[in-house]
């Protein structure tokens, strides 16, 4: 329920079993060849992926790679931004060669900026499900988990989030959740909060290099893929004007 200057709005509890639609089983690649080899061709459609790492590591950029390939294959997508403005994200994508702006202009990608305390927890769930049903959305990104938790008002955050995620999966929607964490232990804690509904977990980390000069290097690996085998190695990557590149 929400009470504001427009009156009272009631948002009924969501029951995931009430949401379903048929969908084709397939994989969504990242378009990063070496990383796609690690995940055996891509993320399975209709699964939930948690992408964890410190601020500035490239989590949103990695998710943008997946969304780009999804849109290119005909799947409309939606991003719910809690931590930054859409224009800032689009400028970053412009600088890394990811054609997000074009997708938005063509109506293939929806980006919603969620202002702090603009919605109740229940209201946000209804907004996402309405977008998915009315716009035929097949890929959803929530950016970020902490931003979501701290921006919505009232309700039971984790319970509402689980109901939303289960409802999306029942409709074959592929979900990416961006999570800001500084350390591996915190990533495991976050994964534990939604672990029973998340299927895949990717961890990104900084490491300091002292070989030639002091600089931060980026690494990423897969913590789990529930429905597929995967390569457990850790790879170094860079963010270039052509997107993410694996360092060989």
Tab-separated table of N, CA and C in Angstrom, residues 93-174:
chain	number	residue	atom	x	y	z
A	93	UNK	N	28.943	3.771	-21.813
A	93	UNK	CA	28.792	2.776	-22.878
A	93	UNK	C	29.285	3.332	-24.213
A	94	UNK	N	29.006	4.624	-24.472
A	94	UNK	CA	29.521	5.257	-25.692
A	94	UNK	C	31.038	5.145	-25.746
A	95	UNK	N	31.687	5.347	-24.603
A	95	UNK	CA	33.141	5.330	-24.547
A	95	UNK	C	33.751	3.951	-24.630
A	96	UNK	N	32.934	2.920	-24.431
A	96	UNK	CA	33.448	1.546	-24.493
A	96	UNK	C	32.894	0.780	-25.691
A	97	UNK	N	32.282	1.507	-26.616
A	97	UNK	CA	31.827	0.867	-27.845
A	97	UNK	C	30.602	-0.012	-27.699
A	98	UNK	N	29.865	0.142	-26.605
A	98	UNK	CA	28.657	-0.661	-26.385
A	98	UNK	C	27.452	0.177	-26.822
A	99	UNK	N	26.689	-0.270	-27.823
A	99	UNK	CA	25.652	0.568	-28.453
A	99	UNK	C	24.347	0.676	-27.670
A	100	UNK	N	24.432	0.945	-26.382
A	100	UNK	CA	23.233	1.046	-25.546
A	100	UNK	C	22.323	2.197	-25.987
A	101	UNK	N	22.918	3.335	-26.324
A	101	UNK	CA	22.120	4.503	-26.686
A	101	UNK	C	21.243	4.201	-27.907
A	102	UNK	N	21.806	3.515	-28.871
A	102	UNK	CA	21.048	3.146	-30.070
A	102	UNK	C	19.896	2.214	-29.716
A	103	UNK	N	20.141	1.280	-28.798
A	103	UNK	CA	19.086	0.347	-28.384
A	103	UNK	C	17.923	1.093	-27.745
A	104	UNK	N	18.251	2.101	-26.918
A	104	UNK	CA	17.208	2.905	-26.273
A	104	UNK	C	16.418	3.670	-27.324
A	105	UNK	N	17.132	4.295	-28.253
A	105	UNK	CA	16.481	5.094	-29.294
A	105	UNK	C	15.574	4.238	-30.172
A	106	UNK	N	15.940	2.980	-30.369
A	106	UNK	CA	15.148	2.082	-31.211
A	106	UNK	C	14.031	1.393	-30.442
A	107	UNK	N	13.927	1.671	-29.138
A	107	UNK	CA	12.866	1.079	-28.334
A	107	UNK	C	13.100	-0.369	-27.955
A	108	UNK	N	14.343	-0.825	-28.073
A	108	UNK	CA	14.666	-2.210	-27.742
A	108	UNK	C	15.179	-2.361	-26.312
A	109	UNK	N	15.530	-1.236	-25.702
A	109	UNK	CA	16.044	-1.237	-24.329
A	109	UNK	C	15.344	-0.146	-23.526
A	110	UNK	N	14.780	-0.536	-22.398
A	110	UNK	CA	14.152	0.401	-21.468
A	110	UNK	C	15.096	0.642	-20.298
A	111	UNK	N	15.359	1.900	-19.978
A	111	UNK	CA	16.156	2.234	-18.799
A	111	UNK	C	15.304	3.100	-17.883
A	112	UNK	N	15.103	2.632	-16.661
A	112	UNK	CA	14.348	3.400	-15.672
A	112	UNK	C	15.282	3.828	-14.546
A	113	UNK	N	15.313	5.125	-14.273
A	113	UNK	CA	16.032	5.631	-13.106
A	113	UNK	C	15.083	5.577	-11.913
A	114	UNK	N	15.507	4.927	-10.841
A	114	UNK	CA	14.684	4.819	-9.638
A	114	UNK	C	15.237	5.773	-8.586
A	115	UNK	N	14.484	6.804	-8.274
A	115	UNK	CA	14.919	7.778	-7.280
A	115	UNK	C	14.743	7.213	-5.864
A	116	UNK	N	15.608	7.606	-4.930
A	116	UNK	CA	15.484	7.104	-3.549
A	116	UNK	C	14.098	7.359	-2.965
A	117	UNK	N	13.519	6.323	-2.428
A	117	UNK	CA	12.222	6.366	-1.734
A	117	UNK	C	11.063	6.802	-2.637
A	118	UNK	N	11.248	6.678	-3.941
A	118	UNK	CA	10.177	7.035	-4.876
A	118	UNK	C	9.047	6.015	-4.829
A	119	UNK	N	9.414	4.736	-4.640
A	119	UNK	CA	8.423	3.668	-4.644
A	119	UNK	C	8.506	2.850	-3.366
A	120	UNK	N	7.394	2.219	-3.028
A	120	UNK	CA	7.436	1.205	-1.981
A	120	UNK	C	8.007	-0.066	-2.591
A	121	UNK	N	8.411	-0.987	-1.747
A	121	UNK	CA	8.957	-2.253	-2.223
A	121	UNK	C	7.946	-2.987	-3.101
A	122	UNK	N	6.689	-3.032	-2.647
A	122	UNK	CA	5.650	-3.731	-3.408
A	122	UNK	C	5.374	-3.030	-4.732
A	123	UNK	N	5.385	-1.708	-4.721
A	123	UNK	CA	5.113	-0.947	-5.944
A	123	UNK	C	6.181	-1.215	-7.001
A	124	UNK	N	7.452	-1.260	-6.579
A	124	UNK	CA	8.522	-1.522	-7.539
A	124	UNK	C	8.344	-2.886	-8.191
A	125	UNK	N	7.990	-3.890	-7.418
A	125	UNK	CA	7.753	-5.231	-7.969
A	125	UNK	C	6.684	-5.168	-9.052
A	126	UNK	N	5.598	-4.473	-8.784
A	126	UNK	CA	4.510	-4.363	-9.758
A	126	UNK	C	4.953	-3.604	-11.008
A	127	UNK	N	5.796	-2.585	-10.846
A	127	UNK	CA	6.287	-1.822	-11.995
A	127	UNK	C	7.097	-2.713	-12.927
A	128	UNK	N	8.014	-3.499	-12.361
A	128	UNK	CA	8.848	-4.381	-13.178
A	128	UNK	C	7.989	-5.411	-13.905
A	129	UNK	N	7.086	-6.052	-13.193
A	129	UNK	CA	6.252	-7.080	-13.816
A	129	UNK	C	5.345	-6.481	-14.888
A	130	UNK	N	4.866	-5.271	-14.663
A	130	UNK	CA	4.045	-4.599	-15.682
A	130	UNK	C	4.878	-4.311	-16.930
A	131	UNK	N	6.110	-3.815	-16.736
A	131	UNK	CA	6.991	-3.559	-17.882
A	131	UNK	C	7.225	-4.834	-18.680
A	132	UNK	N	7.507	-5.920	-17.978
A	132	UNK	CA	7.795	-7.195	-18.640
A	132	UNK	C	6.604	-7.656	-19.466
A	133	UNK	N	5.419	-7.568	-18.894
A	133	UNK	CA	4.231	-8.056	-19.589
A	133	UNK	C	3.801	-7.127	-20.717
A	134	UNK	N	3.816	-5.826	-20.483
A	134	UNK	CA	3.329	-4.882	-21.490
A	134	UNK	C	4.327	-4.652	-22.618
A	135	UNK	N	5.617	-4.737	-22.324
A	135	UNK	CA	6.650	-4.443	-23.321
A	135	UNK	C	7.336	-5.696	-23.848
A	136	UNK	N	6.903	-6.859	-23.380
A	136	UNK	CA	7.491	-8.136	-23.795
A	136	UNK	C	8.996	-8.169	-23.507
A	137	UNK	N	9.367	-7.738	-22.296
A	137	UNK	CA	10.768	-7.724	-21.870
A	137	UNK	C	11.232	-9.148	-21.576
A	138	UNK	N	12.449	-9.484	-22.030
A	138	UNK	CA	12.990	-10.828	-21.811
A	138	UNK	C	14.274	-10.843	-20.988
A	139	UNK	N	14.891	-9.680	-20.797
A	139	UNK	CA	16.095	-9.581	-19.963
A	139	UNK	C	15.936	-8.374	-19.041
A	140	UNK	N	16.197	-8.576	-17.744
A	140	UNK	CA	16.076	-7.511	-16.747
A	140	UNK	C	17.380	-7.395	-15.966
A	141	UNK	N	17.840	-6.158	-15.771
A	141	UNK	CA	19.005	-5.904	-14.919
A	141	UNK	C	18.596	-4.991	-13.773
A	142	UNK	N	18.920	-5.397	-12.542
A	142	UNK	CA	18.701	-4.571	-11.357
A	142	UNK	C	20.064	-4.063	-10.899
A	143	UNK	N	20.269	-2.756	-10.960
A	143	UNK	CA	21.593	-2.170	-10.737
A	143	UNK	C	21.472	-1.023	-9.725
A	144	UNK	N	21.640	-1.301	-8.443
A	144	UNK	CA	22.256	-2.489	-7.878
A	144	UNK	C	21.400	-3.045	-6.740
A	145	UNK	N	21.866	-4.166	-6.157
A	145	UNK	CA	21.146	-4.804	-5.064
A	145	UNK	C	21.047	-3.882	-3.849
A	146	UNK	N	22.168	-3.276	-3.451
A	146	UNK	CA	22.147	-2.351	-2.310
A	146	UNK	C	21.303	-1.123	-2.616
A	147	UNK	N	21.419	-0.622	-3.846
A	147	UNK	CA	20.628	0.528	-4.234
A	147	UNK	C	19.147	0.241	-4.153
A	148	UNK	N	18.770	-0.949	-4.584
A	148	UNK	CA	17.375	-1.380	-4.507
A	148	UNK	C	16.920	-1.427	-3.052
A	149	UNK	N	17.718	-2.071	-2.219
A	149	UNK	CA	17.340	-2.231	-0.812
A	149	UNK	C	17.192	-0.884	-0.108
A	150	UNK	N	18.073	0.053	-0.415
A	150	UNK	CA	18.084	1.329	0.296
A	150	UNK	C	17.158	2.378	-0.322
A	151	UNK	N	16.619	2.096	-1.510
A	151	UNK	CA	15.794	3.092	-2.192
A	151	UNK	C	14.301	2.874	-2.030
A	152	UNK	N	13.883	1.620	-1.852
A	152	UNK	CA	12.450	1.357	-1.739
A	152	UNK	C	11.992	1.576	-0.300
A	153	UNK	N	10.720	1.914	-0.160
A	153	UNK	CA	10.161	2.206	1.157
A	153	UNK	C	9.226	1.093	1.601
A	154	UNK	N	9.279	0.767	2.873
A	154	UNK	CA	8.316	-0.167	3.448
A	154	UNK	C	8.449	-1.570	2.878
A	155	UNK	N	7.484	-2.400	3.224
A	155	UNK	CA	7.476	-3.768	2.724
A	155	UNK	C	8.579	-4.609	3.328
A	156	UNK	N	8.715	-5.795	2.815
A	156	UNK	CA	9.755	-6.718	3.247
A	156	UNK	C	10.683	-6.931	2.065
A	157	UNK	N	11.805	-6.213	2.069
A	157	UNK	CA	12.691	-6.161	0.912
A	157	UNK	C	13.030	-7.539	0.351
A	158	UNK	N	13.604	-8.410	1.179
A	158	UNK	CA	14.060	-9.698	0.670
A	158	UNK	C	12.896	-10.563	0.203
A	159	UNK	N	11.789	-10.532	0.922
A	159	UNK	CA	10.623	-11.318	0.534
A	159	UNK	C	10.060	-10.821	-0.794
A	160	UNK	N	9.967	-9.506	-0.947
A	160	UNK	CA	9.458	-8.937	-2.194
A	160	UNK	C	10.410	-9.220	-3.349
A	161	UNK	N	11.722	-9.129	-3.094
A	161	UNK	CA	12.709	-9.400	-4.135
A	161	UNK	C	12.613	-10.846	-4.601
A	162	UNK	N	12.513	-11.773	-3.664
A	162	UNK	CA	12.404	-13.186	-4.046
A	162	UNK	C	11.153	-13.435	-4.875
A	163	UNK	N	10.043	-12.822	-4.479
A	163	UNK	CA	8.796	-12.993	-5.235
A	163	UNK	C	8.952	-12.446	-6.649
A	164	UNK	N	9.616	-11.293	-6.778
A	164	UNK	CA	9.854	-10.707	-8.095
A	164	UNK	C	10.720	-11.624	-8.949
A	165	UNK	N	11.827	-12.095	-8.384
A	165	UNK	CA	12.752	-12.933	-9.145
A	165	UNK	C	12.106	-14.237	-9.584
A	166	UNK	N	11.372	-14.878	-8.693
A	166	UNK	CA	10.712	-16.130	-9.049
A	166	UNK	C	9.657	-15.909	-10.121
A	167	UNK	N	8.946	-14.797	-10.052
A	167	UNK	CA	7.933	-14.481	-11.061
A	167	UNK	C	8.583	-14.272	-12.425
A	168	UNK	N	9.708	-13.557	-12.447
A	168	UNK	CA	10.411	-13.310	-13.702
A	168	UNK	C	10.918	-14.603	-14.317
A	169	UNK	N	11.508	-15.453	-13.491
A	169	UNK	CA	12.023	-16.731	-13.987
A	169	UNK	C	10.893	-17.592	-14.539
A	170	UNK	N	9.744	-17.579	-13.885
A	170	UNK	CA	8.600	-18.346	-14.377
A	170	UNK	C	8.165	-17.892	-15.764
A	171	UNK	N	8.474	-16.637	-16.102
A	171	UNK	CA	8.132	-16.119	-17.425
A	171	UNK	C	9.298	-16.238	-18.406
A	172	UNK	N	10.377	-16.908	-17.983
A	172	UNK	CA	11.523	-17.089	-18.866
A	172	UNK	C	12.397	-15.869	-19.005
A	173	UNK	N	12.259	-14.911	-18.081
A	173	UNK	CA	13.073	-13.693	-18.129
A	173	UNK	C	14.455	-13.977	-17.542
A	174	UNK	N	15.485	-13.537	-18.234
A	174	UNK	CA	16.852	-13.653	-17.736
A	174	UNK	C	17.153	-12.423	-16.881
